[in-house]
PDB file of C-alpha atoms in Angstrom:
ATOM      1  CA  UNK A  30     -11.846  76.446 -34.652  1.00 76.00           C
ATOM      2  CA  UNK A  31     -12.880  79.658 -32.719  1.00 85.00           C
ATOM      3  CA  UNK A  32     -11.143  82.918 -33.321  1.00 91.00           C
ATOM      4  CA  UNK A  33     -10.160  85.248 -30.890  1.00 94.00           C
ATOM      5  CA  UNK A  34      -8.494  88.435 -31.411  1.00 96.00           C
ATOM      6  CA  UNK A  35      -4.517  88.718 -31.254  1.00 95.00           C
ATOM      7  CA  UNK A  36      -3.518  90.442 -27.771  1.00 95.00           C
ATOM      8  CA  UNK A  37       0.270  90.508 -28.616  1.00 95.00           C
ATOM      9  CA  UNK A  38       2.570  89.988 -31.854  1.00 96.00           C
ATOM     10  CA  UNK A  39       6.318  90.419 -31.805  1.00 96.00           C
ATOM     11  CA  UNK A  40       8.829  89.202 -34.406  1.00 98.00           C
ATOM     12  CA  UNK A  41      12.247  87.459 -33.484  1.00 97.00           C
ATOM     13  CA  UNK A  42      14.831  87.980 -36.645  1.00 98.00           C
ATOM     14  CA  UNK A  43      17.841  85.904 -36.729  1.00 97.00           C
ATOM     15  CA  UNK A  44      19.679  86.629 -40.286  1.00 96.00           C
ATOM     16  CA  UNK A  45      23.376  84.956 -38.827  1.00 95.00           C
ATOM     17  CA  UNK A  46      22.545  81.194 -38.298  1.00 95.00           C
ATOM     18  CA  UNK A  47      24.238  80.278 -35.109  1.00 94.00           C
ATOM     19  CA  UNK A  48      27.245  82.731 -35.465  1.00 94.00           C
ATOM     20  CA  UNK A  49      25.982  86.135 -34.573  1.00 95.00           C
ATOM     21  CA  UNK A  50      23.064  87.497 -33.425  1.00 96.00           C
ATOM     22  CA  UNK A  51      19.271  87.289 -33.318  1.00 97.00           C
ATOM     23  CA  UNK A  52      16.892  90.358 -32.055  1.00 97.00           C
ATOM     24  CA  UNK A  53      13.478  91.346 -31.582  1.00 97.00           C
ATOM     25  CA  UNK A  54      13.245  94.869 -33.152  1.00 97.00           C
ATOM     26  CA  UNK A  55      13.703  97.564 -30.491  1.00 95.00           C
ATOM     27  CA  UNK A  56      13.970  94.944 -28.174  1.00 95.00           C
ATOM     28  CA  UNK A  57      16.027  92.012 -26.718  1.00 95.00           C
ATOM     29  CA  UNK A  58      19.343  90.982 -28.711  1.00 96.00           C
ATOM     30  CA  UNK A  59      21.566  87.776 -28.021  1.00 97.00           C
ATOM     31  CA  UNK A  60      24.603  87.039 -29.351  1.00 97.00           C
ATOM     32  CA  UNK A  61      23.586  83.273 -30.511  1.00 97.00           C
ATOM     33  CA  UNK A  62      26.728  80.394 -30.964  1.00 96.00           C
ATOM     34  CA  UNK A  63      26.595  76.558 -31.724  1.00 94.00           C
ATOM     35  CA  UNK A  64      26.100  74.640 -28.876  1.00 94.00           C
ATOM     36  CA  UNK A  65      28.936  72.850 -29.911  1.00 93.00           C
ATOM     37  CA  UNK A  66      31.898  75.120 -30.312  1.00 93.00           C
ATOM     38  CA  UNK A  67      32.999  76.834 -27.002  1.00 93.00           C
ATOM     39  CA  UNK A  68      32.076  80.292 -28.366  1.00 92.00           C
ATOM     40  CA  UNK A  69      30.211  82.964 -25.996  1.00 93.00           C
ATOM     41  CA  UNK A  70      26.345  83.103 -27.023  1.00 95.00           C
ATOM     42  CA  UNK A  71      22.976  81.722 -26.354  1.00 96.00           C
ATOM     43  CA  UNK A  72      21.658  78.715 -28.664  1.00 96.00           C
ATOM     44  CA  UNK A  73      18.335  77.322 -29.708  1.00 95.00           C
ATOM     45  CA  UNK A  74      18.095  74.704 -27.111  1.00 97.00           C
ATOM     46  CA  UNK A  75      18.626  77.451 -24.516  1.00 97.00           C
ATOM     47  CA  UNK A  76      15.914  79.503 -25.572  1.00 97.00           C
ATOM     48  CA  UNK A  77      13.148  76.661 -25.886  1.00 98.00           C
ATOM     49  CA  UNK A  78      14.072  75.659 -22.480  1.00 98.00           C
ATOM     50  CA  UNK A  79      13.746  79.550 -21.309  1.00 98.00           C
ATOM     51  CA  UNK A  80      10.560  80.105 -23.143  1.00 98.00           C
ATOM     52  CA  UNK A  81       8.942  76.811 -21.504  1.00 98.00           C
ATOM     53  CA  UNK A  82      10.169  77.745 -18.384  1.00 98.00           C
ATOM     54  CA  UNK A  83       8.725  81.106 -18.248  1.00 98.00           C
ATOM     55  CA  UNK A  84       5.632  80.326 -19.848  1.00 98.00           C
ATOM     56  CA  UNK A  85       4.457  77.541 -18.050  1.00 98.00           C
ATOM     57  CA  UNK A  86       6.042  79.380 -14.141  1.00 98.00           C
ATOM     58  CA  UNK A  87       4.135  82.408 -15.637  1.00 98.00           C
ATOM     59  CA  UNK A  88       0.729  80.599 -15.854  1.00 98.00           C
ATOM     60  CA  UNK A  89       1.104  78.629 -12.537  1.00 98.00           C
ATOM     61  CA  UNK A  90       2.037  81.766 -10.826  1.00 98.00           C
ATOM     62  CA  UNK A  91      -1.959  83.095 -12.279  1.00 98.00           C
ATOM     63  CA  UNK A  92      -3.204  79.438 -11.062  1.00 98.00           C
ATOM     64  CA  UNK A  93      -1.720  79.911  -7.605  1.00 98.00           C
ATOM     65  CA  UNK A  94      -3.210  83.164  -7.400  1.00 97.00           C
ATOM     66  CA  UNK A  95      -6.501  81.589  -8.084  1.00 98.00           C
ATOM     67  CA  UNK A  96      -6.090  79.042  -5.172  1.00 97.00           C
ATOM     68  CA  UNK A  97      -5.138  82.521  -3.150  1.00 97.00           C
ATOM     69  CA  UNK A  98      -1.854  80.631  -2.536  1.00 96.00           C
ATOM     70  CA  UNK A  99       1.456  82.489  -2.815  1.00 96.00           C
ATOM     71  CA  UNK A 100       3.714  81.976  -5.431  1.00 97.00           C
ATOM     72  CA  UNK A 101       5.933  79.345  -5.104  1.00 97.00           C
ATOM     73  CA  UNK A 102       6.157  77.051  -8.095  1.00 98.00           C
ATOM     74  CA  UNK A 103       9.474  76.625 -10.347  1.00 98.00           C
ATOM     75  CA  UNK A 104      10.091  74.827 -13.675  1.00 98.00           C
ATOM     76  CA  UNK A 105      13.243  73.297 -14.628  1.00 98.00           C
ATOM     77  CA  UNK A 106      13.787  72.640 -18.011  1.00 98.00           C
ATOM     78  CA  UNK A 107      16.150  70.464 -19.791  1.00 98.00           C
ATOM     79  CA  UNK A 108      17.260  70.998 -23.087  1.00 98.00           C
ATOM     80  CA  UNK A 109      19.093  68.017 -24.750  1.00 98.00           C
ATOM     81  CA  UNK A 110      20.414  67.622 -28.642  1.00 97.00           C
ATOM     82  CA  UNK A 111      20.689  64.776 -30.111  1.00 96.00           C
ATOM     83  CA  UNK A 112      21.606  63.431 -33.610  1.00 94.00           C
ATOM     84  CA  UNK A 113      18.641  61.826 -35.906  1.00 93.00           C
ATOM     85  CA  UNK A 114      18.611  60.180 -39.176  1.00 93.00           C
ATOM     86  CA  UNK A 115      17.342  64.102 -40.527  1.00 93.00           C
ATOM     87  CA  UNK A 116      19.704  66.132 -38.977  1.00 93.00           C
ATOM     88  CA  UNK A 117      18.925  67.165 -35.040  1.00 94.00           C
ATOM     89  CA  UNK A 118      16.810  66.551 -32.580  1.00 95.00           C
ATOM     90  CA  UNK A 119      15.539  68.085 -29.244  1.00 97.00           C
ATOM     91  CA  UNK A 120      14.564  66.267 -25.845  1.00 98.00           C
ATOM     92  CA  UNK A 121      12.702  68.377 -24.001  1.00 98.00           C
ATOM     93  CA  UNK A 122      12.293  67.861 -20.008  1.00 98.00           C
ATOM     94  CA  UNK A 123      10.202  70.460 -17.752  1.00 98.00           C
ATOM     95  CA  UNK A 124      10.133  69.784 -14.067  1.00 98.00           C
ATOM     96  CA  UNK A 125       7.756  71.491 -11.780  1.00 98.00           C
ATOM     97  CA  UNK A 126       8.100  71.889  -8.113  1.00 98.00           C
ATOM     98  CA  UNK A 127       5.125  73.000  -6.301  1.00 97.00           C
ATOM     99  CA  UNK A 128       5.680  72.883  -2.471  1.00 94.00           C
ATOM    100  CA  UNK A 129       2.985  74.508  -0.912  1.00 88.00           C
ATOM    101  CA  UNK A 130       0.322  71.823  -1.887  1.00 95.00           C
ATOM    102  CA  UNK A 131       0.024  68.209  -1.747  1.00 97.00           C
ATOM    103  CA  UNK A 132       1.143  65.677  -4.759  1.00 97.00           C
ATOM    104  CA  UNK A 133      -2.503  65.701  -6.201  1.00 98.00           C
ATOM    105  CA  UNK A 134      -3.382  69.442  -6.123  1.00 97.00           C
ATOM    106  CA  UNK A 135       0.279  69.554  -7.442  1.00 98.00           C
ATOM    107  CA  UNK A 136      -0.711  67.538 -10.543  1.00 98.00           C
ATOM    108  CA  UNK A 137      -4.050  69.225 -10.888  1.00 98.00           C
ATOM    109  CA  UNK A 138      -2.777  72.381 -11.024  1.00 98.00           C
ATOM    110  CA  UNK A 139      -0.281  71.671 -13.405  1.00 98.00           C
ATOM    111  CA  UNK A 140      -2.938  69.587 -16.000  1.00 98.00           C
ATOM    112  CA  UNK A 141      -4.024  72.663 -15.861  1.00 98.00           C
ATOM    113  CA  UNK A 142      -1.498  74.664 -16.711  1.00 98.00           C
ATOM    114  CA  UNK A 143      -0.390  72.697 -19.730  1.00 98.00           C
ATOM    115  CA  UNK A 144      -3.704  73.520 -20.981  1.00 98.00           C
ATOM    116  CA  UNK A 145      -3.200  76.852 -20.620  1.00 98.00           C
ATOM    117  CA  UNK A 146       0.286  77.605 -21.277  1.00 98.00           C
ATOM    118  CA  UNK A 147       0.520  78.696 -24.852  1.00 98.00           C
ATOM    119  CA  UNK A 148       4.033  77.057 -25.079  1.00 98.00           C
ATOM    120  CA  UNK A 149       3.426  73.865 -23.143  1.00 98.00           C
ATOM    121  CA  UNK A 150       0.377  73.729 -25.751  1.00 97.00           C
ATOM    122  CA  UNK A 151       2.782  74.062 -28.537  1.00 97.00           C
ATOM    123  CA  UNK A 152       5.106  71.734 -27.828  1.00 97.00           C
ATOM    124  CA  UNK A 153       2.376  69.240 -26.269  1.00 91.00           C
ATOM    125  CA  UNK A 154       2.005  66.924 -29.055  1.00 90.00           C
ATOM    126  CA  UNK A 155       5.873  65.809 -29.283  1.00 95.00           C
ATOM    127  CA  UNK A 156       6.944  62.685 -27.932  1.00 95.00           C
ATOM    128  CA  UNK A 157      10.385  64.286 -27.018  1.00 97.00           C
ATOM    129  CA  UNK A 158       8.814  66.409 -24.584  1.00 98.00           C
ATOM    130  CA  UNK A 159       8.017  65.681 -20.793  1.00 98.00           C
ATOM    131  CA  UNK A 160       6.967  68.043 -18.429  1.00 98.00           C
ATOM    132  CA  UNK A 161       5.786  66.528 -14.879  1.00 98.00           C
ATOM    133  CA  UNK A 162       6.167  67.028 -11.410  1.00 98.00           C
TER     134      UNK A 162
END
C-alpha cells in the first residue's frame, strides 16, 4: 500500500460511556446520552450520520467545483439501531440530492465521491450501509 504523509490528526476522548461527555482537546465538547433514555445529549448514531454527511457534502461540494457548477448537493443520512445476536447494530442510509445535473452525471459524480470521501471509504465495505441518490 502507498504511504502518504498525514495532513491532519485530532483525537476524540470519551471517558463517560453514554452518560456525560466526549471532547476533542481544546476543541468541540458534546454532552453524549443513550439513544434510548429521553436524556439531553448527542449519541453515536448521531455522530456517524453527521460525520458521513459532512464528509461526503464536503467532497461533492470540491467535485462540483470541478464541473464549475455551483454548490448545490445535500446528503441525508439515516442513522438506525438495531438489536443483533452481539449486542447492537447500525443501518446506515446516505441520500444525495444533486439538482443541478441530470440522473447520470448525478451518479457519476457521486461514484466518485465515495471514492474519495475518506468516511464513505470507511464505512464502504459494510453491508448495513447505503448511500445513493
Amino acid at each position: 500500500m502507498e504511504k502518504f504523509p498525514i495532513l491532519y490528526t485530532t483525537r476524540a476522548i470519551n471517558e463517560d460511556g453514554l452518560q456525560g461527555r466526549a471532547y476533542v482537546p481544546d476543541g468541540l465538547a458534546v454532552p453524549v446520552a443513550s439513544p434510548l433514555k429521553d436524556v439531553p445529549g448527542t449519541n453515536p448514531e448521531q455522530l456517524l450520520g453527521l460525520a458521513l454527511s459532512t464528509c461526503l457534502n464536503a467532497t461533492l461540494a470540491a467535485i462540483e467545483g470541478e464541473h464549475n457548477q455551483p454548490h448545490q448537493s445535500r446528503v441525508v443520512t439515516t442513522v438506525s439501531m438495531s438489536r443483533d445476536r452481539f449486542g447492537y447494530q447500525f443501518f446506515v442510509d446516505a441520500q444525495v440530492t444533486i439538482p443541478e445535473v441530470d440522473p447520470a452525471t448525478a451518479s457519476h459524480w457521486l461514484a466518485l465521491a465515495e471514492q474519495r470521501c475518506p468516511v464513505a471509504k470507511l464505512l464502504g465495505g459494510s453491508t448495513s450501509v447505503k448511500i445513493h441518490l
